[in-house]
Amino acid sequence: MPPSDLQRATAFRLSFARRQAAEVREVPGGFLALDDDYARSHEHNQLHLDGPVSPAEVPALAESAMAALSHRHLTIHDDVLGAACAPRLIRAGYDHGTELVMTHTGPTPPPAPARAEPLDLPALAPALTRQQRRWMPHADDETIRHLVERRTARLRGAERVQFLGVYAAGGDLASWADLYLAPGDGIAQVEDLVTADLHTRQGHADTLLADTLHRSAAAGCTLRFLVADGDDWPRRWYARRGFTVVGRVHTFTRYTA
């Protein structure tokens, strides 16, 4: 049988994590992705698991694999495995979260009057930095820098990686997102769609999302997906715009210093 949309999206995410990593270390049931240049970024220093591995072995596996890091972060891409690991990892001091893999099954919206514009990191960085400081007011400058500049590593992750933004009437960058395209596989992922706090409820995110869907379709990507926090409101916003949940991913985080 052909792979499901969830299997294809998962394979794309795992490939992206490998390609953007500065170093990959194989472990039972998955791999460890590392990048010393962005040591404060959990995205770039984490354990990816999709099995097969025994849930009883996962806490010790994580401790051994990430012994040199000041944090432990795991993404378990198999829902059954993640749910089975949760009790043990929670007892070991991990915070447990869920992510929803959502595919676009609704109609593609008509082109918006305004379009998103391609951005490079220097154009994106000031807005990213301001928003990151709003989210993490107690973070030091080095942490903020890593979380902003890590997008440089993302450029390696897929065949085509685009940073896109929508500007407000006054010239501020109001909303932005990443778009990852693999036309050869017919897959596109929208990632980190954010609207600056000062520009919410003005339609900028709708403009941006519609533009990413049109760009994906133009590239021949029939599978268009994103990942949403399982406990936050954007999942409902995406659902109203034609995205359907096809799978669940588990994340676990613990700090050691």
mmCIF file of C-alpha atoms in Angstrom:
data_model
loop_
_atom_site.group_PDB
_atom_site.id
_atom_site.type_symbol
_atom_site.label_atom_id
_atom_site.label_comp_id
_atom_site.label_asym_id
_atom_site.label_seq_id
_atom_site.Cartn_x
_atom_site.Cartn_y
_atom_site.Cartn_z
ATOM 1 C CA MET A 1 0.000 0.000 0.000
ATOM 2 C CA PRO A 2 1.214 3.542 -0.669
ATOM 3 C CA PRO A 3 2.334 5.475 2.424
ATOM 4 C CA SER A 4 -0.281 7.568 4.198
ATOM 5 C CA ASP A 5 -0.121 11.347 4.376
ATOM 6 C CA LEU A 6 1.047 11.031 7.983
ATOM 7 C CA GLN A 7 3.851 8.647 7.019
ATOM 8 C CA ARG A 8 4.971 10.967 4.231
ATOM 9 C CA ALA A 9 4.876 14.032 6.503
ATOM 10 C CA THR A 10 6.810 12.192 9.203
ATOM 11 C CA ALA A 11 9.433 11.022 6.729
ATOM 12 C CA PHE A 12 9.805 14.596 5.492
ATOM 13 C CA ARG A 13 10.239 15.950 9.033
ATOM 14 C CA LEU A 14 12.841 13.340 9.902
ATOM 15 C CA SER A 15 14.725 14.028 6.673
ATOM 16 C CA PHE A 16 14.594 17.764 7.373
ATOM 17 C CA ALA A 17 16.011 17.260 10.875
ATOM 18 C CA ARG A 18 18.883 15.183 9.496
ATOM 19 C CA ARG A 19 19.689 17.565 6.662
ATOM 20 C CA GLN A 20 19.773 20.704 8.783
ATOM 21 C CA ALA A 21 21.820 19.127 11.592
ATOM 22 C CA ALA A 22 25.513 19.863 11.889
ATOM 23 C CA GLU A 23 25.993 16.359 13.314
ATOM 24 C CA VAL A 24 23.804 13.257 13.392
ATOM 25 C CA ARG A 25 24.389 10.333 15.744
ATOM 26 C CA GLU A 26 22.415 7.136 15.265
ATOM 27 C CA VAL A 27 20.747 5.636 18.352
ATOM 28 C CA PRO A 28 18.349 2.712 18.809
ATOM 29 C CA GLY A 29 15.006 3.731 17.368
ATOM 30 C CA GLY A 30 16.167 7.030 15.912
ATOM 31 C CA PHE A 31 18.923 9.613 15.922
ATOM 32 C CA LEU A 32 20.386 12.543 17.827
ATOM 33 C CA ALA A 33 20.583 15.847 15.924
ATOM 34 C CA LEU A 34 23.219 18.320 17.124
ATOM 35 C CA ASP A 35 24.423 21.802 16.238
ATOM 36 C CA ASP A 36 26.895 23.553 18.545
ATOM 37 C CA ASP A 37 26.344 26.863 16.752
ATOM 38 C CA TYR A 38 22.791 26.920 18.118
ATOM 39 C CA ALA A 39 23.290 25.098 21.406
ATOM 40 C CA ARG A 40 20.341 26.920 23.058
ATOM 41 C CA SER A 41 17.921 25.708 20.362
ATOM 42 C CA HIS A 42 16.083 22.532 21.314
ATOM 43 C CA GLU A 43 15.103 22.113 17.674
ATOM 44 C CA HIS A 44 18.736 21.712 16.715
ATOM 45 C CA ASN A 45 19.856 19.632 19.686
ATOM 46 C CA GLN A 46 17.358 16.875 20.279
ATOM 47 C CA LEU A 47 16.634 13.184 20.072
ATOM 48 C CA HIS A 48 14.242 12.022 17.345
ATOM 49 C CA LEU A 49 12.624 8.627 17.869
ATOM 50 C CA ASP A 50 10.189 6.725 15.683
ATOM 51 C CA GLY A 51 10.940 3.173 16.836
ATOM 52 C CA PRO A 52 11.419 0.379 17.270
ATOM 53 C CA VAL A 53 12.660 0.881 20.825
ATOM 54 C CA SER A 54 11.350 -0.287 24.192
ATOM 55 C CA PRO A 55 9.661 2.487 26.227
ATOM 56 C CA ALA A 56 11.489 1.164 29.285
ATOM 57 C CA GLU A 57 14.825 1.954 27.604
ATOM 58 C CA VAL A 58 14.031 5.498 26.506
ATOM 59 C CA PRO A 59 14.867 7.473 29.711
ATOM 60 C CA ALA A 60 18.333 5.918 29.937
ATOM 61 C CA LEU A 61 18.818 6.267 26.184
ATOM 62 C CA ALA A 62 18.018 9.978 26.353
ATOM 63 C CA GLU A 63 20.307 10.505 29.320
ATOM 64 C CA SER A 64 23.196 8.761 27.627
ATOM 65 C CA ALA A 65 22.749 10.363 24.207
ATOM 66 C CA MET A 66 22.368 13.924 25.523
ATOM 67 C CA ALA A 67 24.762 13.733 28.473
ATOM 68 C CA ALA A 68 26.842 16.658 27.184
ATOM 69 C CA LEU A 69 23.853 19.009 26.787
ATOM 70 C CA SER A 70 22.293 21.308 29.376
ATOM 71 C CA HIS A 71 18.846 20.139 28.359
ATOM 72 C CA ARG A 72 17.096 16.970 27.297
ATOM 73 C CA HIS A 73 14.618 17.254 24.439
ATOM 74 C CA LEU A 74 12.945 14.352 22.667
ATOM 75 C CA THR A 75 10.485 14.240 19.813
ATOM 76 C CA ILE A 76 8.756 10.864 19.498
ATOM 77 C CA HIS A 77 7.086 10.754 16.098
ATOM 78 C CA ASP A 78 5.121 7.542 16.707
ATOM 79 C CA ASP A 79 1.972 8.290 18.716
ATOM 80 C CA VAL A 80 1.726 4.826 20.300
ATOM 81 C CA LEU A 81 5.393 4.826 21.307
ATOM 82 C CA GLY A 82 5.175 8.367 22.650
ATOM 83 C CA ALA A 83 2.126 7.600 24.765
ATOM 84 C CA ALA A 84 3.844 4.487 26.124
ATOM 85 C CA CYS A 85 6.980 6.474 27.021
ATOM 86 C CA ALA A 86 5.117 9.324 28.704
ATOM 87 C CA PRO A 87 4.644 7.865 32.217
ATOM 88 C CA ARG A 88 8.317 6.936 32.553
ATOM 89 C CA LEU A 89 9.631 10.216 31.196
ATOM 90 C CA ILE A 90 7.262 12.288 33.326
ATOM 91 C CA ARG A 91 8.461 10.406 36.419
ATOM 92 C CA ALA A 92 12.019 11.223 35.302
ATOM 93 C CA GLY A 93 11.202 14.936 35.429
ATOM 94 C CA TYR A 94 10.275 15.670 31.828
ATOM 95 C CA ASP A 95 7.559 18.078 30.734
ATOM 96 C CA HIS A 96 5.267 16.395 28.208
ATOM 97 C CA GLY A 97 3.736 18.148 25.210
ATOM 98 C CA THR A 98 1.918 17.099 22.058
ATOM 99 C CA GLU A 99 2.052 18.351 18.499
ATOM 100 C CA LEU A 100 -0.629 17.771 15.877
ATOM 101 C CA VAL A 101 0.299 17.004 12.293
ATOM 102 C CA MET A 102 -2.335 18.731 10.159
ATOM 103 C CA THR A 103 -2.745 18.397 6.401
ATOM 104 C CA HIS A 104 -4.585 20.824 4.160
ATOM 105 C CA THR A 105 -7.731 19.100 2.938
ATOM 106 C CA GLY A 106 -9.953 22.119 2.426
ATOM 107 C CA PRO A 107 -10.165 24.227 -0.724
ATOM 108 C CA THR A 108 -7.216 26.455 -1.504
ATOM 109 C CA PRO A 109 -8.291 30.017 -0.706
ATOM 110 C CA PRO A 110 -8.443 32.541 -3.531
ATOM 111 C CA PRO A 111 -5.342 34.699 -3.938
ATOM 112 C CA ALA A 112 -5.312 37.542 -1.432
ATOM 113 C CA PRO A 113 -5.133 41.152 -2.680
ATOM 114 C CA ALA A 114 -1.692 41.397 -1.062
ATOM 115 C CA ARG A 115 1.018 38.759 -1.319
ATOM 116 C CA ALA A 116 3.759 37.604 0.982
ATOM 117 C CA GLU A 117 7.281 38.699 0.160
ATOM 118 C CA PRO A 118 10.405 36.528 0.248
ATOM 119 C CA LEU A 119 12.734 37.529 3.086
ATOM 120 C CA ASP A 120 16.342 36.903 3.958
ATOM 121 C CA LEU A 121 17.466 36.559 7.561
ATOM 122 C CA PRO A 122 18.691 40.179 7.927
ATOM 123 C CA ALA A 123 15.209 41.408 6.928
ATOM 124 C CA LEU A 124 13.503 38.938 9.249
ATOM 125 C CA ALA A 125 15.823 39.150 12.264
ATOM 126 C CA PRO A 126 14.617 42.446 13.852
ATOM 127 C CA ALA A 127 10.972 41.312 13.984
ATOM 128 C CA LEU A 128 11.980 37.838 15.150
ATOM 129 C CA THR A 129 14.119 39.309 17.917
ATOM 130 C CA ARG A 130 11.367 41.634 19.151
ATOM 131 C CA GLN A 131 8.794 38.852 19.216
ATOM 132 C CA GLN A 132 11.147 36.366 20.845
ATOM 133 C CA ARG A 133 11.834 38.854 23.643
ATOM 134 C CA ARG A 134 8.102 39.258 24.196
ATOM 135 C CA TRP A 135 7.759 35.487 24.525
ATOM 136 C CA MET A 136 10.895 35.049 26.647
ATOM 137 C CA PRO A 137 11.454 38.283 28.609
ATOM 138 C CA HIS A 138 13.965 36.659 30.976
ATOM 139 C CA ALA A 139 16.125 35.001 28.302
ATOM 140 C CA ASP A 140 19.689 36.239 27.890
ATOM 141 C CA ASP A 141 21.015 37.764 24.669
ATOM 142 C CA GLU A 142 22.839 34.578 23.641
ATOM 143 C CA THR A 143 19.671 32.491 23.829
ATOM 144 C CA ILE A 144 17.728 35.021 21.762
ATOM 145 C CA ARG A 145 20.512 35.120 19.187
ATOM 146 C CA HIS A 146 20.507 31.340 18.812
ATOM 147 C CA LEU A 147 16.718 31.246 18.407
ATOM 148 C CA VAL A 148 16.827 33.917 15.704
ATOM 149 C CA GLU A 149 19.905 32.842 13.772
ATOM 150 C CA ARG A 150 19.031 29.128 13.762
ATOM 151 C CA ARG A 151 17.036 29.758 10.610
ATOM 152 C CA THR A 152 20.358 29.741 8.787
ATOM 153 C CA ALA A 153 20.587 26.008 9.542
ATOM 154 C CA ARG A 154 17.039 25.468 8.285
ATOM 155 C CA LEU A 155 18.155 26.490 4.806
ATOM 156 C CA ARG A 156 19.832 23.073 4.559
ATOM 157 C CA GLY A 157 16.729 21.128 5.527
ATOM 158 C CA ALA A 158 14.795 20.808 2.274
ATOM 159 C CA GLU A 159 15.148 21.128 -1.465
ATOM 160 C CA ARG A 160 13.732 24.646 -1.282
ATOM 161 C CA VAL A 161 13.399 26.731 1.887
ATOM 162 C CA GLN A 162 11.731 30.134 1.800
ATOM 163 C CA PHE A 163 11.176 32.742 4.507
ATOM 164 C CA LEU A 164 8.048 34.742 3.712
ATOM 165 C CA GLY A 165 6.535 37.839 5.286
ATOM 166 C CA VAL A 166 3.605 40.238 5.074
ATOM 167 C CA TYR A 167 4.116 43.907 5.861
ATOM 168 C CA ALA A 168 1.625 46.203 7.603
ATOM 169 C CA ALA A 169 0.586 49.489 6.048
ATOM 170 C CA GLY A 170 3.099 51.368 8.178
ATOM 171 C CA GLY A 171 5.998 49.277 6.935
ATOM 172 C CA ASP A 172 6.404 46.913 9.893
ATOM 173 C CA LEU A 173 6.872 43.223 9.227
ATOM 174 C CA ALA A 174 3.548 42.010 10.590
ATOM 175 C CA SER A 175 3.507 38.255 9.937
ATOM 176 C CA TRP A 176 6.056 35.690 8.783
ATOM 177 C CA ALA A 177 6.522 31.968 8.190
ATOM 178 C CA ASP A 178 8.881 29.356 6.803
ATOM 179 C CA LEU A 179 7.909 27.333 3.740
ATOM 180 C CA TYR A 180 9.737 24.071 3.044
ATOM 181 C CA LEU A 181 9.241 22.554 -0.398
ATOM 182 C CA ALA A 182 10.167 19.138 -1.758
ATOM 183 C CA PRO A 183 8.646 19.245 -5.267
ATOM 184 C CA GLY A 184 10.187 15.901 -6.182
ATOM 185 C CA ASP A 185 8.164 14.251 -3.418
ATOM 186 C CA GLY A 186 5.130 16.516 -3.777
ATOM 187 C CA ILE A 187 5.386 17.700 -0.154
ATOM 188 C CA ALA A 188 5.301 21.166 1.411
ATOM 189 C CA GLN A 189 5.459 22.172 5.070
ATOM 190 C CA VAL A 190 4.472 25.515 6.572
ATOM 191 C CA GLU A 191 6.399 26.174 9.767
ATOM 192 C CA ASP A 192 6.587 28.908 12.440
ATOM 193 C CA LEU A 193 3.718 31.042 11.158
ATOM 194 C CA VAL A 194 3.742 34.022 13.528
ATOM 195 C CA THR A 195 1.993 37.374 13.680
ATOM 196 C CA ALA A 196 3.691 40.065 15.737
ATOM 197 C CA ASP A 197 1.711 40.964 18.849
ATOM 198 C CA LEU A 198 1.194 44.532 17.643
ATOM 199 C CA HIS A 199 -0.404 43.373 14.363
ATOM 200 C CA THR A 200 -2.806 40.581 15.325
ATOM 201 C CA ARG A 201 -6.421 40.390 14.117
ATOM 202 C CA GLN A 202 -5.703 42.379 10.966
ATOM 203 C CA GLY A 203 -5.747 39.534 8.421
ATOM 204 C CA HIS A 204 -1.989 39.312 7.897
ATOM 205 C CA ALA A 205 -1.771 35.635 8.868
ATOM 206 C CA ASP A 206 -4.594 34.774 6.436
ATOM 207 C CA THR A 207 -2.740 36.541 3.650
ATOM 208 C CA LEU A 208 0.446 34.695 4.514
ATOM 209 C CA LEU A 209 -1.159 31.263 4.837
ATOM 210 C CA ALA A 210 -3.025 31.652 1.539
ATOM 211 C CA ASP A 211 0.225 32.646 -0.164
ATOM 212 C CA THR A 212 2.100 29.601 1.168
ATOM 213 C CA LEU A 213 -0.673 27.315 -0.112
ATOM 214 C CA HIS A 214 -0.555 28.885 -3.572
ATOM 215 C CA ARG A 215 3.230 28.651 -3.696
ATOM 216 C CA SER A 216 3.036 25.008 -2.618
ATOM 217 C CA ALA A 217 0.470 24.186 -5.306
ATOM 218 C CA ALA A 218 2.540 25.992 -7.950
ATOM 219 C CA ALA A 219 5.529 23.844 -6.964
ATOM 220 C CA GLY A 220 3.476 20.674 -7.487
ATOM 221 C CA CYS A 221 3.196 19.845 -3.790
ATOM 222 C CA THR A 222 -0.131 18.093 -3.307
ATOM 223 C CA LEU A 223 0.595 17.186 0.318
ATOM 224 C CA ARG A 224 0.653 20.403 2.324
ATOM 225 C CA PHE A 225 1.034 20.125 6.069
ATOM 226 C CA LEU A 226 1.983 21.925 9.252
ATOM 227 C CA VAL A 227 2.527 21.073 12.895
ATOM 228 C CA ALA A 228 0.456 22.779 15.604
ATOM 229 C CA ASP A 229 0.700 22.749 19.391
ATOM 230 C CA GLY A 230 -1.778 20.202 20.677
ATOM 231 C CA ASP A 231 -2.818 22.419 23.597
ATOM 232 C CA ASP A 232 -2.942 25.890 22.029
ATOM 233 C CA TRP A 233 -5.550 27.838 20.064
ATOM 234 C CA PRO A 234 -3.849 27.971 16.592
ATOM 235 C CA ARG A 235 -4.913 24.382 15.906
ATOM 236 C CA ARG A 236 -8.524 25.590 15.787
ATOM 237 C CA TRP A 237 -7.557 28.564 13.589
ATOM 238 C CA TYR A 238 -5.911 26.158 11.127
ATOM 239 C CA ALA A 239 -8.911 23.816 11.238
ATOM 240 C CA ARG A 240 -11.188 26.663 10.137
ATOM 241 C CA ARG A 241 -8.886 27.169 7.167
ATOM 242 C CA GLY A 242 -9.062 23.634 5.852
ATOM 243 C CA PHE A 243 -6.436 21.757 7.874
ATOM 244 C CA THR A 244 -7.263 18.343 9.315
ATOM 245 C CA VAL A 245 -5.435 16.466 12.070
ATOM 246 C CA VAL A 246 -3.872 13.250 10.743
ATOM 247 C CA GLY A 247 -1.494 12.385 13.579
ATOM 248 C CA ARG A 248 -0.016 13.252 16.951
ATOM 249 C CA VAL A 249 3.615 13.613 18.011
ATOM 250 C CA HIS A 250 4.954 13.643 21.578
ATOM 251 C CA THR A 251 7.640 15.971 22.920
ATOM 252 C CA PHE A 252 9.497 15.739 26.229
ATOM 253 C CA THR A 253 11.772 18.369 27.755
ATOM 254 C CA ARG A 254 13.915 18.526 30.881
ATOM 255 C CA TYR A 255 16.627 20.966 31.946
ATOM 256 C CA THR A 256 19.743 19.829 33.734
ATOM 257 C CA ALA A 257 21.386 23.213 34.398
#
